[in-house]
Every structure is written in structure tokens, then in C-alpha cells.
Short mmCIF file of C-alpha atoms in Angstrom, two decimals:
data_model
loop_
_atom_site.label_atom_id
_atom_site.label_comp_id
_atom_site.label_asym_id
_atom_site.label_seq_id
_atom_site.Cartn_x
_atom_site.Cartn_y
_atom_site.Cartn_z
CA MET A 1 0.00 0.00 0.00
CA PHE A 2 2.76 2.42 0.82
CA VAL A 3 5.93 3.03 -1.15
CA ARG A 4 9.19 4.82 -0.32
CA THR A 5 9.95 8.34 -1.48
CA ILE A 6 11.76 8.39 -4.82
CA THR A 7 13.35 11.67 -5.86
CA PHE A 8 12.24 12.51 -9.39
CA LEU A 9 15.51 12.36 -11.23
CA THR A 10 15.43 13.00 -14.95
CA LEU A 11 14.41 9.56 -16.11
CA GLY A 12 17.44 9.27 -18.35
CA ALA A 13 19.71 9.38 -15.29
CA LEU A 14 18.90 6.09 -13.63
CA CYS A 15 21.19 5.24 -10.77
CA LEU A 16 23.51 2.29 -10.70
CA ALA A 17 25.18 3.86 -13.73
CA LEU A 18 22.94 1.93 -16.14
CA SER A 19 23.09 3.32 -19.66
CA ALA A 20 20.43 2.64 -22.26
CA SER A 21 22.82 0.38 -24.16
CA ALA A 22 23.72 -1.58 -21.01
CA PHE A 23 20.14 -1.83 -19.84
CA PRO A 24 18.17 -4.26 -22.06
CA GLY A 25 14.49 -3.47 -22.32
CA GLN A 26 14.92 0.25 -21.65
CA GLN A 27 13.09 2.73 -23.87
CA VAL A 28 14.17 6.29 -24.59
CA PHE A 29 11.73 9.16 -25.21
CA ARG A 30 11.91 12.76 -26.28
CA HIS A 31 9.39 14.84 -24.38
CA LYS A 32 9.18 18.62 -24.03
CA GLY A 33 12.74 19.11 -25.13
CA GLY A 34 14.19 16.46 -22.84
CA ILE A 35 15.36 12.89 -23.27
CA HIS A 36 13.90 10.39 -20.86
CA SER A 37 14.59 6.68 -20.42
CA VAL A 38 12.48 4.15 -18.57
CA PRO A 39 12.24 0.34 -18.59
CA ALA A 40 10.02 -0.97 -21.36
CA HIS A 41 7.74 -2.83 -18.93
CA VAL A 42 6.77 0.49 -17.29
CA VAL A 43 5.67 1.85 -20.66
CA ALA A 44 3.87 -1.39 -21.53
CA GLU A 45 1.98 -1.46 -18.25
CA ASN A 46 0.68 2.06 -18.91
CA GLU A 47 -0.73 0.91 -22.25
CA ASN A 48 -4.47 1.53 -22.55
CA GLU A 49 -5.22 0.15 -25.99
CA LYS A 50 -5.11 -3.58 -25.28
CA PRO A 51 -4.97 -5.86 -22.22
CA ILE A 52 -1.54 -6.27 -20.62
CA ARG A 53 -0.22 -9.75 -20.08
CA PHE A 54 2.43 -10.87 -17.62
CA ASP A 55 3.69 -13.93 -19.47
CA GLY A 56 7.08 -14.98 -18.18
CA HIS A 57 7.03 -12.52 -15.28
CA ARG A 58 8.48 -14.30 -12.28
CA VAL A 59 8.20 -13.61 -8.58
CA LEU A 60 11.66 -14.23 -7.16
CA THR A 61 12.57 -14.58 -3.50
CA VAL A 62 15.88 -13.00 -2.49
CA MET A 63 17.34 -13.79 0.92
CA THR A 64 19.48 -11.10 2.56
CA GLY A 65 21.57 -11.48 5.69
CA SER A 66 22.63 -7.96 6.55
CA GLU A 67 21.61 -4.32 6.46
CA GLU A 68 23.97 -3.66 3.55
CA GLU A 69 22.53 -6.51 1.47
CA ALA A 70 18.94 -5.41 2.06
CA ASP A 71 19.86 -1.85 1.15
CA HIS A 72 21.49 -3.03 -2.06
CA VAL A 73 18.44 -5.06 -3.11
CA ALA A 74 16.17 -2.12 -2.30
CA LYS A 75 18.15 0.15 -4.60
CA ILE A 76 18.04 -2.35 -7.46
CA VAL A 77 14.25 -2.69 -7.12
CA GLU A 78 13.89 1.09 -7.16
CA GLU A 79 16.11 1.74 -10.15
CA LEU A 80 14.63 -1.03 -12.29
CA TYR A 81 11.03 -0.07 -11.38
CA LEU A 82 10.30 -3.60 -10.15
CA ASP A 83 7.33 -4.74 -8.09
CA LEU A 84 8.06 -5.56 -4.48
CA TRP A 85 5.65 -8.32 -3.46
CA THR A 86 6.82 -8.39 0.13
CA GLY A 87 7.64 -5.38 2.12
CA PRO A 88 8.71 -3.07 3.29
CA ILE A 89 12.36 -4.02 2.95
CA ASP A 90 13.63 -3.57 6.50
CA ILE A 91 17.29 -2.76 6.02
CA SER A 92 17.85 -2.90 9.78
CA ALA A 93 16.79 -6.56 9.97
CA SER A 94 19.47 -9.19 10.42
CA SER A 95 17.87 -11.21 7.62
CA SER A 96 15.02 -10.69 5.15
CA SER A 97 13.03 -12.70 2.64
CA ILE A 98 12.14 -10.36 -0.25
CA ASP A 99 9.69 -11.28 -3.04
CA ILE A 100 10.01 -9.28 -6.28
CA ARG A 101 8.16 -9.50 -9.61
CA VAL A 102 10.69 -9.41 -12.46
CA PRO A 103 9.74 -9.09 -16.17
CA PRO A 104 11.60 -11.52 -18.45
CA ALA A 105 13.49 -8.70 -20.21
CA LEU A 106 15.05 -7.64 -16.90
CA LEU A 107 15.69 -11.05 -15.40
CA SER A 108 19.36 -11.28 -16.39
CA VAL A 109 20.00 -7.63 -15.51
CA PHE A 110 18.38 -8.04 -12.11
CA THR A 111 20.24 -11.22 -11.19
CA SER A 112 23.56 -9.81 -12.45
CA LEU A 113 23.21 -6.80 -10.15
CA LEU A 114 22.66 -8.97 -7.09
CA PRO A 115 25.66 -9.99 -5.02
CA PRO A 116 26.43 -13.53 -6.25
CA HIS A 117 26.29 -15.05 -2.78
CA LEU A 118 22.65 -14.06 -2.13
CA PRO A 119 20.24 -17.02 -2.39
CA VAL A 120 17.58 -16.51 -5.08
CA SER A 121 14.62 -18.83 -5.66
CA VAL A 122 11.49 -18.77 -7.82
CA LYS A 123 8.24 -18.37 -5.87
CA ILE A 124 5.88 -17.87 -8.83
CA PRO A 125 7.31 -19.04 -12.19
CA ASP A 126 4.71 -17.29 -14.35
CA VAL A 127 2.44 -14.53 -13.02
CA GLN A 128 0.12 -14.68 -16.03
CA LYS A 129 -0.57 -18.37 -15.50
CA LEU A 130 -1.46 -17.64 -11.88
CA ILE A 131 -3.80 -14.84 -12.97
CA ASP A 132 -5.45 -17.11 -15.54
CA SER A 133 -5.88 -19.89 -12.99
CA THR A 134 -7.72 -17.69 -10.51
CA SER A 135 -9.76 -15.51 -12.88
CA ASN A 136 -13.42 -15.80 -12.03
CA PHE A 137 -16.07 -13.16 -12.63
CA ILE A 138 -19.07 -15.45 -13.07
CA LEU A 139 -22.10 -14.48 -11.02
CA GLY A 140 -23.81 -17.55 -9.63
CA LYS A 141 -27.48 -18.29 -9.39
CA HIS A 142 -27.62 -18.17 -5.61
CA GLU A 143 -27.11 -15.22 -3.29
CA ASP A 144 -24.04 -16.72 -1.63
CA ASP A 145 -22.35 -17.29 -5.00
CA PHE A 146 -21.60 -13.57 -5.24
CA PHE A 147 -18.89 -14.00 -2.61
CA LYS A 148 -17.26 -16.93 -4.40
CA ALA A 149 -15.89 -14.68 -7.14
CA TYR A 150 -14.43 -11.23 -7.74
CA HIS A 151 -16.60 -8.87 -9.74
CA THR A 152 -16.54 -6.01 -12.16
CA TYR A 153 -17.59 -2.54 -11.01
CA GLU A 154 -20.82 -2.89 -12.96
CA ASP A 155 -21.68 -6.06 -11.02
CA ILE A 156 -20.92 -4.35 -7.73
CA VAL A 157 -23.22 -1.40 -8.57
CA VAL A 158 -26.02 -3.79 -9.55
CA PHE A 159 -25.48 -5.58 -6.23
CA MET A 160 -25.84 -2.30 -4.28
CA LYS A 161 -28.91 -1.21 -6.27
CA LYS A 162 -30.54 -4.53 -5.48
CA LEU A 163 -29.99 -4.00 -1.74
CA ALA A 164 -31.40 -0.47 -1.93
CA LYS A 165 -34.46 -1.70 -3.81
CA GLU A 166 -35.21 -4.61 -1.50
CA TYR A 167 -34.58 -2.89 1.85
CA THR A 168 -36.37 0.36 2.59
CA PHE A 169 -33.78 1.56 5.14
CA VAL A 170 -30.99 1.46 2.51
CA GLU A 171 -30.25 4.27 0.06
CA LEU A 172 -27.66 4.76 -2.66
CA VAL A 173 -25.21 7.64 -2.19
CA ASN A 174 -22.71 9.31 -4.51
CA VAL A 175 -19.63 10.29 -2.49
CA ALA A 176 -17.15 11.40 -5.16
CA LYS A 177 -16.38 11.92 -8.86
CA THR A 178 -13.53 10.33 -10.81
CA TYR A 179 -11.17 11.86 -13.37
CA GLU A 180 -13.05 10.08 -16.18
CA GLY A 181 -16.35 11.41 -14.88
CA ARG A 182 -17.75 8.35 -13.14
CA ASP A 183 -19.77 8.51 -9.93
CA VAL A 184 -18.34 6.81 -6.84
CA ILE A 185 -21.36 4.94 -5.50
CA GLY A 186 -22.02 3.46 -2.06
CA ILE A 187 -24.92 2.74 0.23
CA LYS A 188 -26.04 4.44 3.44
CA PHE A 189 -28.27 2.85 6.04
CA THR A 190 -29.22 2.79 9.72
CA GLY A 191 -31.79 0.89 11.71
CA VAL A 192 -35.14 2.23 12.80
CA ASN A 193 -35.29 0.40 16.12
CA GLY A 194 -34.60 2.74 19.00
CA THR A 195 -34.00 5.75 16.78
CA ASP A 196 -36.43 8.01 18.65
CA ALA A 197 -34.90 7.05 22.00
CA TYR A 198 -31.43 7.65 20.62
CA MET A 199 -32.36 11.13 19.43
CA LYS A 200 -33.96 12.00 22.74
CA LYS A 201 -31.00 10.71 24.76
CA ASN A 202 -28.37 12.52 22.74
CA GLY A 203 -30.32 15.62 21.79
CA VAL A 204 -29.21 15.45 18.15
CA GLU A 205 -30.95 15.11 14.82
CA LEU A 206 -28.43 12.65 13.42
CA LYS A 207 -26.88 9.52 14.78
CA LYS A 208 -23.13 9.30 14.71
CA GLY A 209 -21.91 7.89 11.42
CA VAL A 210 -19.20 5.59 10.08
CA LEU A 211 -17.79 5.70 6.55
CA PHE A 212 -15.81 2.74 5.23
CA HIS A 213 -14.44 2.44 1.70
CA GLY A 214 -12.22 0.14 -0.34
CA GLY A 215 -10.53 0.26 -3.69
CA GLN A 216 -8.37 3.36 -3.28
CA HIS A 217 -5.71 1.29 -5.02
CA ALA A 218 -7.22 -0.30 -8.11
CA ARG A 219 -5.79 -3.82 -8.01
CA GLU A 220 -6.81 -4.50 -4.39
CA TRP A 221 -9.95 -6.32 -5.44
CA ILE A 222 -10.74 -8.16 -2.22
CA GLY A 223 -11.62 -5.03 -0.26
CA PRO A 224 -14.82 -4.43 -2.20
CA VAL A 225 -15.93 -8.09 -2.00
CA SER A 226 -14.53 -9.59 1.20
CA HIS A 227 -11.09 -9.90 2.77
CA PRO A 228 -8.18 -12.34 2.63
CA SER A 229 -6.71 -14.16 5.52
CA THR A 230 -5.54 -11.12 7.47
CA PHE A 231 -4.82 -7.47 7.35
CA VAL A 232 -3.10 -4.53 8.96
CA ILE A 233 -5.29 -1.91 10.62
CA ALA A 234 -3.63 1.45 10.70
CA LEU A 235 -5.04 4.19 12.87
CA THR A 236 -4.57 7.22 10.67
CA ALA A 237 -0.96 7.40 9.46
CA PHE A 238 1.77 5.36 7.98
CA HIS A 239 5.52 5.06 8.35
CA HIS A 240 8.20 3.15 6.53
CA PRO A 241 11.95 2.68 6.79
CA PRO A 242 14.23 4.51 4.38
CA HIS A 243 14.23 1.83 1.72
CA LEU A 244 10.62 0.82 1.48
CA ILE A 245 10.14 0.45 -2.25
CA ARG A 246 7.07 -0.83 -4.02
CA LEU A 247 4.28 -2.79 -2.50
CA ARG A 248 1.73 -4.44 -4.72
CA TYR A 249 -1.67 -5.60 -3.81
CA ILE A 250 -4.15 -8.41 -4.12
CA LEU A 251 -7.84 -8.89 -4.76
CA ILE A 252 -8.96 -7.67 -1.37
CA GLU A 253 -10.85 -4.50 -0.56
CA GLN A 254 -13.85 -4.52 -2.90
CA ALA A 255 -14.68 -7.99 -1.66
CA THR A 256 -14.67 -6.94 1.99
CA LEU A 257 -17.10 -4.07 1.65
CA THR A 258 -19.76 -5.95 -0.32
CA TYR A 259 -19.55 -8.90 2.07
CA MET A 260 -19.93 -6.52 4.99
CA MET A 261 -22.85 -4.55 3.55
CA HIS A 262 -24.69 -7.74 2.57
CA ASN A 263 -24.45 -9.22 6.05
CA LEU A 264 -25.33 -6.02 7.88
CA VAL A 265 -28.34 -5.28 5.69
CA THR A 266 -29.81 -8.75 5.19
CA ASN A 267 -29.34 -9.81 8.82
CA TYR A 268 -30.82 -6.64 10.30
CA GLY A 269 -33.78 -7.64 12.44
CA LYS A 270 -32.66 -11.28 12.39
CA ASP A 271 -29.35 -11.23 14.22
CA ASP A 272 -29.46 -9.39 17.55
CA ARG A 273 -25.85 -8.23 17.48
CA ILE A 274 -26.01 -6.90 13.92
CA THR A 275 -29.36 -5.24 14.66
CA ARG A 276 -27.86 -3.38 17.63
CA ALA A 277 -24.90 -2.22 15.52
CA VAL A 278 -27.07 -1.02 12.64
CA ASP A 279 -29.39 0.75 15.09
CA ALA A 280 -26.50 2.41 16.89
CA VAL A 281 -24.86 4.31 14.02
CA GLU A 282 -25.41 5.44 10.46
CA TRP A 283 -23.36 3.29 8.06
CA THR A 284 -21.92 4.47 4.73
CA LEU A 285 -20.10 1.75 2.79
CA VAL A 286 -18.34 2.44 -0.51
CA PRO A 287 -16.81 -0.67 -2.12
CA VAL A 288 -14.73 1.04 -4.82
CA PHE A 289 -13.24 4.50 -4.41
CA ASN A 290 -10.80 4.51 -7.37
CA VAL A 291 -13.41 3.47 -9.92
CA ASP A 292 -11.44 4.39 -13.06
CA GLY A 293 -8.39 2.47 -11.90
CA TYR A 294 -10.48 -0.51 -10.79
CA ILE A 295 -12.14 -0.79 -14.19
CA PHE A 296 -8.72 -0.44 -15.87
CA SER A 297 -7.40 -3.29 -13.69
CA HIS A 298 -10.20 -5.49 -15.06
CA THR A 299 -10.02 -4.47 -18.70
CA ARG A 300 -6.36 -3.58 -19.34
CA ASN A 301 -3.84 -4.13 -16.53
CA ARG A 302 -4.51 -6.49 -13.64
CA MET A 303 -1.66 -4.89 -11.64
CA TRP A 304 -2.80 -1.25 -12.03
CA ARG A 305 -2.72 0.74 -8.77
CA LYS A 306 -3.23 4.49 -9.36
CA ASN A 307 -6.09 6.51 -10.79
CA ARG A 308 -6.21 7.21 -14.55
CA GLN A 309 -5.32 10.90 -14.54
CA PRO A 310 -2.70 11.92 -17.16
CA ASN A 311 0.66 13.28 -15.99
CA THR A 312 3.44 15.36 -17.51
CA LEU A 313 5.07 12.21 -18.89
CA PRO A 314 2.69 10.67 -21.44
CA PHE A 315 3.81 7.10 -20.76
CA CYS A 316 3.35 7.30 -16.98
CA SER A 317 -0.29 7.95 -16.08
CA GLY A 318 -2.01 8.07 -12.74
CA THR A 319 -1.78 9.53 -9.25
CA ASP A 320 -1.63 7.48 -6.07
CA THR A 321 -4.77 8.86 -4.46
CA ASN A 322 -3.54 7.75 -1.04
CA ARG A 323 -0.63 10.20 -1.32
CA ASN A 324 -2.73 13.08 -2.65
CA TRP A 325 -4.59 14.19 0.48
CA ASP A 326 -3.77 17.60 1.93
CA TYR A 327 -2.00 16.54 5.10
CA SER A 328 1.80 16.21 5.23
CA PHE A 329 1.67 16.25 1.44
CA GLY A 330 4.87 15.43 -0.42
CA LYS A 331 6.87 14.28 2.58
CA GLU A 332 8.46 10.92 3.33
CA GLY A 333 6.62 7.94 1.90
CA ALA A 334 5.48 9.54 -1.37
CA SER A 335 7.13 10.27 -4.72
CA ASN A 336 7.27 13.23 -7.10
CA ASN A 337 8.08 10.87 -9.98
CA PRO A 338 4.99 10.40 -12.21
CA CYS A 339 6.20 6.89 -13.07
CA SER A 340 6.25 5.85 -9.41
CA GLU A 341 3.41 3.81 -7.95
CA ALA A 342 3.46 6.31 -5.06
CA TYR A 343 3.30 9.48 -7.19
CA HIS A 344 1.56 12.09 -5.04
CA GLY A 345 0.31 14.33 -7.85
CA HIS A 346 1.37 17.87 -8.63
CA ASP A 347 -0.62 19.41 -5.76
CA PRO A 348 -2.70 18.26 -2.78
CA PHE A 349 -6.15 17.21 -3.95
CA SER A 350 -5.10 17.45 -7.60
CA ALA A 351 -6.84 14.10 -8.08
CA PRO A 352 -10.61 14.63 -8.55
CA GLU A 353 -11.32 11.54 -6.47
CA THR A 354 -9.59 12.78 -3.32
CA LYS A 355 -10.85 16.30 -3.74
CA SER A 356 -14.50 15.29 -4.07
CA LEU A 357 -14.40 12.64 -1.34
CA SER A 358 -12.76 15.09 1.07
CA GLU A 359 -15.59 17.54 0.40
CA TYR A 360 -18.18 14.83 1.04
CA ILE A 361 -16.50 13.83 4.31
CA ALA A 362 -16.18 17.44 5.46
CA ALA A 363 -19.93 17.88 4.95
CA GLN A 364 -20.79 14.87 7.16
CA GLU A 365 -20.87 16.48 10.58
CA ASN A 366 -21.86 13.23 12.31
CA LEU A 367 -18.86 11.06 11.31
CA ILE A 368 -17.09 9.36 14.19
CA SER A 369 -15.23 6.57 12.34
CA TYR A 370 -13.54 6.12 8.97
CA ILE A 371 -11.83 3.04 7.55
CA ASP A 372 -9.85 2.89 4.32
CA PHE A 373 -9.43 -0.76 3.29
CA HIS A 374 -6.23 -1.78 1.51
CA ALA A 375 -4.50 -5.03 0.69
CA PHE A 376 -1.38 -7.13 0.78
CA SER A 377 1.26 -5.31 2.78
CA GLN A 378 2.76 -8.71 3.51
CA LEU A 379 3.76 -7.98 7.08
CA CYS A 380 4.22 -11.58 8.14
CA GLU A 381 6.15 -12.84 11.13
CA SER A 382 7.01 -16.47 11.75
CA GLY A 383 4.55 -17.49 9.06
CA PHE A 384 1.56 -15.86 10.75
CA LEU A 385 -0.72 -13.26 9.27
CA ILE A 386 -1.11 -10.07 11.21
CA TRP A 387 -3.62 -7.28 11.80
CA VAL A 388 -1.34 -4.52 13.00
CA GLY A 389 -3.06 -1.66 14.78
CA MET A 390 -1.24 1.63 14.10
CA PHE A 391 -1.86 5.14 15.32
CA PRO A 392 -1.52 8.64 13.83
CA PHE A 393 0.47 10.04 12.14
CA GLY A 394 2.42 9.32 8.95
CA GLN A 395 5.41 11.24 10.27
CA CYS A 396 7.26 9.99 13.35
CA ASP A 397 7.26 13.33 15.13
CA GLU A 398 3.45 13.27 15.53
CA LEU A 399 1.12 11.42 17.84
CA PRO A 400 -2.53 12.02 18.70
CA PRO A 401 -3.56 13.49 22.07
CA LYS A 402 -3.27 11.02 24.94
CA ARG A 403 -6.99 10.22 25.25
CA ASP A 404 -7.27 9.57 21.51
CA PHE A 405 -4.06 7.54 21.60
CA ASP A 406 -5.38 5.40 24.45
CA ASP A 407 -8.80 4.94 22.88
CA LEU A 408 -7.37 4.05 19.48
CA THR A 409 -5.04 1.56 21.12
CA GLU A 410 -7.89 -0.10 22.99
CA ALA A 411 -10.12 -0.12 19.91
CA SER A 412 -7.39 -1.75 17.86
CA GLN A 413 -6.61 -4.38 20.47
CA ARG A 414 -10.25 -5.35 20.82
CA ALA A 415 -10.70 -5.58 17.06
CA THR A 416 -7.59 -7.72 16.59
CA LYS A 417 -8.65 -10.07 19.37
CA ALA A 418 -12.10 -10.41 17.81
CA LEU A 419 -10.67 -11.10 14.37
CA ARG A 420 -8.33 -13.73 15.77
CA SER A 421 -11.26 -15.50 17.43
CA VAL A 422 -12.84 -16.42 14.09
CA HIS A 423 -10.13 -18.48 12.40
CA GLY A 424 -7.24 -18.24 14.84
CA THR A 425 -5.13 -15.72 12.94
CA SER A 426 -2.38 -13.99 14.95
CA PHE A 427 -2.26 -10.19 15.20
CA ALA A 428 -0.23 -7.32 16.61
CA SER A 429 -0.75 -3.60 17.25
CA GLY A 430 1.36 -0.51 17.85
CA PRO A 431 2.22 3.00 16.61
CA ILE A 432 2.66 3.19 12.84
CA CYS A 433 6.12 4.70 12.72
CA GLU A 434 7.37 1.86 14.91
CA THR A 435 5.36 -0.88 13.27
CA ILE A 436 5.57 -0.22 9.52
CA TYR A 437 6.96 2.89 7.83
CA GLU A 438 6.39 6.51 6.94
CA ALA A 439 3.93 7.82 4.38
CA SER A 440 2.52 11.22 3.61
CA GLY A 441 -0.63 12.62 2.07
CA SER A 442 -2.77 9.65 3.13
CA GLY A 443 -6.51 9.70 3.57
CA VAL A 444 -6.57 8.53 7.17
CA ASP A 445 -4.20 11.32 8.25
CA TRP A 446 -6.38 13.98 6.64
CA VAL A 447 -9.67 12.53 7.92
CA TYR A 448 -8.35 12.37 11.49
CA ALA A 449 -6.46 15.68 11.58
CA ARG A 450 -8.53 17.92 9.33
CA SER A 451 -12.06 16.52 9.70
CA GLY A 452 -11.74 15.47 13.33
CA VAL A 453 -12.98 11.91 12.80
CA LYS A 454 -11.52 10.29 15.89
CA TYR A 455 -11.66 6.61 15.01
CA SER A 456 -9.89 6.78 11.64
CA PHE A 457 -8.13 3.67 10.39
CA ALA A 458 -6.53 2.08 7.38
CA VAL A 459 -6.91 -1.68 7.15
CA GLU A 460 -4.41 -3.79 5.21
CA LEU A 461 -5.82 -7.08 3.95
CA ARG A 462 -3.53 -9.75 2.62
CA ASP A 463 -2.40 -13.36 2.54
CA LYS A 464 1.02 -14.69 3.49
CA GLY A 465 2.33 -14.20 -0.03
CA GLU A 466 1.68 -17.61 -1.58
CA TYR A 467 -0.58 -16.01 -4.19
CA GLY A 468 0.56 -12.41 -3.85
CA PHE A 469 -1.99 -10.12 -5.42
CA VAL A 470 -3.90 -12.97 -7.00
CA LEU A 471 -5.75 -14.34 -3.99
CA PRO A 472 -8.05 -17.29 -4.84
CA PRO A 473 -11.77 -16.40 -4.62
CA GLU A 474 -12.42 -19.26 -2.20
CA GLN A 475 -10.72 -17.18 0.49
CA ILE A 476 -13.29 -14.39 0.22
CA ILE A 477 -15.92 -15.76 2.62
CA PRO A 478 -13.63 -16.86 5.49
CA SER A 479 -11.76 -13.59 5.22
CA GLY A 480 -14.96 -11.60 5.19
CA GLU A 481 -16.13 -13.41 8.30
CA GLU A 482 -13.02 -12.25 10.17
CA VAL A 483 -13.35 -8.65 9.05
CA LEU A 484 -17.04 -8.43 9.90
CA GLU A 485 -16.31 -9.67 13.41
CA ALA A 486 -13.57 -7.09 13.85
CA VAL A 487 -15.73 -4.23 12.55
CA LEU A 488 -18.68 -5.14 14.76
CA THR A 489 -16.35 -5.21 17.76
CA LEU A 490 -14.92 -1.83 16.79
CA VAL A 491 -18.37 -0.24 16.51
CA GLU A 492 -19.41 -1.75 19.84
CA TYR A 493 -16.34 -0.24 21.47
CA ILE A 494 -17.07 3.19 19.96
CA VAL A 495 -20.69 3.04 21.20
CA GLU A 496 -19.48 2.08 24.67
CA ARG A 497 -16.60 4.56 24.90
CA GLU A 498 -18.44 7.53 23.46
CA GLU A 499 -21.68 6.68 25.29
CA LEU A 500 -23.76 6.70 22.11
#
């Protein structure tokens, strides 16, 4: 989800002293009077005329045994614009297992730049074959079949419209606008039981509200539909060590949100615990925030992350919307290189998606919680998957006030314990700058600091790396079960702590 800062050097001046002639697969461009060079796979993966294939792309595992070795691998990954499938690379660790996607044209270059004594093995021999083996967008005949596959944005919208039509307490909402002019659709709902008593007790016209969304990064499919085996929950802010490079993501967030909304809506009035939660707060759930990028990841490039907004370099499109928010913009953990996966955009809120969603959030005076679902940060320890609870902010010199800090800590610990109770997954929690890495311009930072939404989180969903971004659909339901349990526990804590 979060990528290290990369200074925007003129693209023809790649480090490691690699010239175009010595760097197979590199392409050279003339643009606005300058000469730029970039690996051919970067140009190909920005192609929007035909679907991109990843035939022959391998995921390699590199084992490092020292800080110097990890630092060296990190620099190679950065300079060759490779995909880091595990991360961040912790250069302070005594040893690291680093998974990297390498295009066939760069395989010999990559391996030749590695110190010869470093062990290298093949984790995934062909990424395209893995994608083909797990592709499934077929909608089944039965209601439960929806959560046995990943779906297009059109299918997800139809799913939400069906809920709004069948349940009178559910309404469709439009929370943002994309660069290509699409509406960002979600649903809003709250229960009717006890509403009058709630209003009388609290003396307000509106219940407190929660807003959860997925799909800020396009390829993280599982967020909108369910959730993989585990995730990292980050309370507003993100930190990384100096050589965090590129993280890629799996089919996670879109799956989580649709699974959640289906269970909350259809079980209201049937399940006592869900009924209490739906009665207690107003829920707004948005499965896909980066709609343009999500559609592009289905139709053109399965690994696409950013939005689809053009940049100054014609062959490097897109802004990382989770680096474009107007809080600590452009600092550590973001890039000013348009070809970077973590490109923060030319100005805060230069992406229409972040600008319009921030305006929607600012107008919701009743919000008390916000969750931004992400995927596949691959923070695994001893083979266990982790939900890591992290606190504000994205820069290490900031922390929330003590009461907020304590409440966020308690909320995170309760949620992780609840999630673990479902399928026995192990979890951890702690401040972000100590637990992961730095990042700037993220949504959770802005929502907490600028809009005053106390219980703001980012949730990282992932598996242990066996499938990387291409998580099998059969993991959707068990993952969704864990996330729903954690979210219900979180809302129950908020109701208790804030005396709602």
C-alpha cells in the first residue's frame, strides 16, 4: 500500500550507472525538449489500448543477511522499477526474505546486479498463469455465490442497487467523482429500532456515522468483495523505513465491503448483534473509491494501482490517491516521480477523487469513524498473518492526544482479538512509525487531523504471499467473516466509549 519516497531524477539518469545500451528493455523518449529513459515494462503497463499480459514474469525470493545486502536489493528494485511483493524491505533486519516481480526482459539484468552469494529462488514461475488460474467473474445463481468470485464494477453497482431496492432503510449515495467522470457509489443505512430514543437521549438530529471504503488502489480487489486471511489496521498514518520500495496488492478490498454490507443489511432484524450495531450508528459503505483504476485493472492491466489521470510524462499515467490528500503532502513515503506507484500528484487534492471525497467527508458532521481498506502489505512474522493496529500520524514526530491515543489503542486491540477469534489468525498492534513505515498525504491522516474523525483507520488485507496479489476467490468468505467480526467489535467499542 505504501511506497518509499523516490526523488524525481530525470528519467534518463537512472542510478547504478545503467546506460540505455547496457540496460536491455529500456526505452528512450523525447518529451518537451528532454530525453527520458524508462524500462520498457513500465511503458507497456501504462498501455491503454489492449490488455496487458504478464507472461514470463516471475516472482523471485531474495534472501538477505545484513543491512547492507537489504539496502542493495532495495536500490536495485527502485532503479529497475520492479514490483516488491513483500515489504517493506527492512534494512535494519538481520535477515530478510524479499519477493520481487521481475519481467523476463530484466531477469538477467536483475540477477547480475545482485551480489552472487545471495540465495535466489522462484516463488511464482509465471504470473500470467497464476492470474489465468484464478480468474473468475461469473455471477452464480444463488445469493451466496456472489462471494465466491471477484466482480466487475458494474456487477458491484447492480449488487448495491438490489440491496437499496429490496430494503427500505438502505439508500444509494454518490460520495465522489472520478477523473473520467464516473460517480463513486455506495450505500447508506441505519436501523429504525430505537432511533427516537437515541435522538432523545443525545439531543441530536443525526446519529453518529461511520464511513468505510475500499478500492483506493485499483488492483486490491478483495476489499470491495470480502477480505483475505488477514490485514493490517492502521489508525490514521503510515511510516516506513528509508528503503521501502514498491508494495503491490491483491484482490482484497472490494470484496470486503460488499460482504460486509450484505451481512449487515440482510441480517438486520434477524441477528441481535447486527441489529444493535445497525441501530446504533449510520453506516456508509463504498466498495470502490478509485473506480477508473479498478475498471482499468479489469479491462487492461490487472496490476494497475493508481487513478487514470494523465501526468506530464505521457507514458506514466495516474496519481496514487492515497498520497494526494492535503495533510503532510509530499513528505516521506510519497514520490514526485509520475512513473512511481506512489506518485503524489502535482498538488494536494489534484486528483478529482480525493478532492470530491474530502468535500463529502467534510460535509458529514456526524462522522465518528472512517476506515480505508487496503490489501497485501505482507507484514508476516514467523509465518503468521497479522492485523497490525497503528496510530496517527504518517510522520514519526506526531502522535494524537493522549486520550485519543489510548482509545485508538484499545479499539485496535479489541478488534484484533475479535478477528483472531474467528479463524485463529495472529495479530499485533502498535504505533505506525514503529510498526511499519512513513507515508505522507494519506486519507486517514487527513480525515483524522482535518475533519476530526476520531476513530480513523486504514486496514491492510492480505495473505502470506503464496498467491501475492492474485488471492483465490475461495478465500473471500472466510476472510470476510473475520473482518465483519472485527468491525462489529470496533463499533461496539465506539458506542461504549463515546456513550452513544
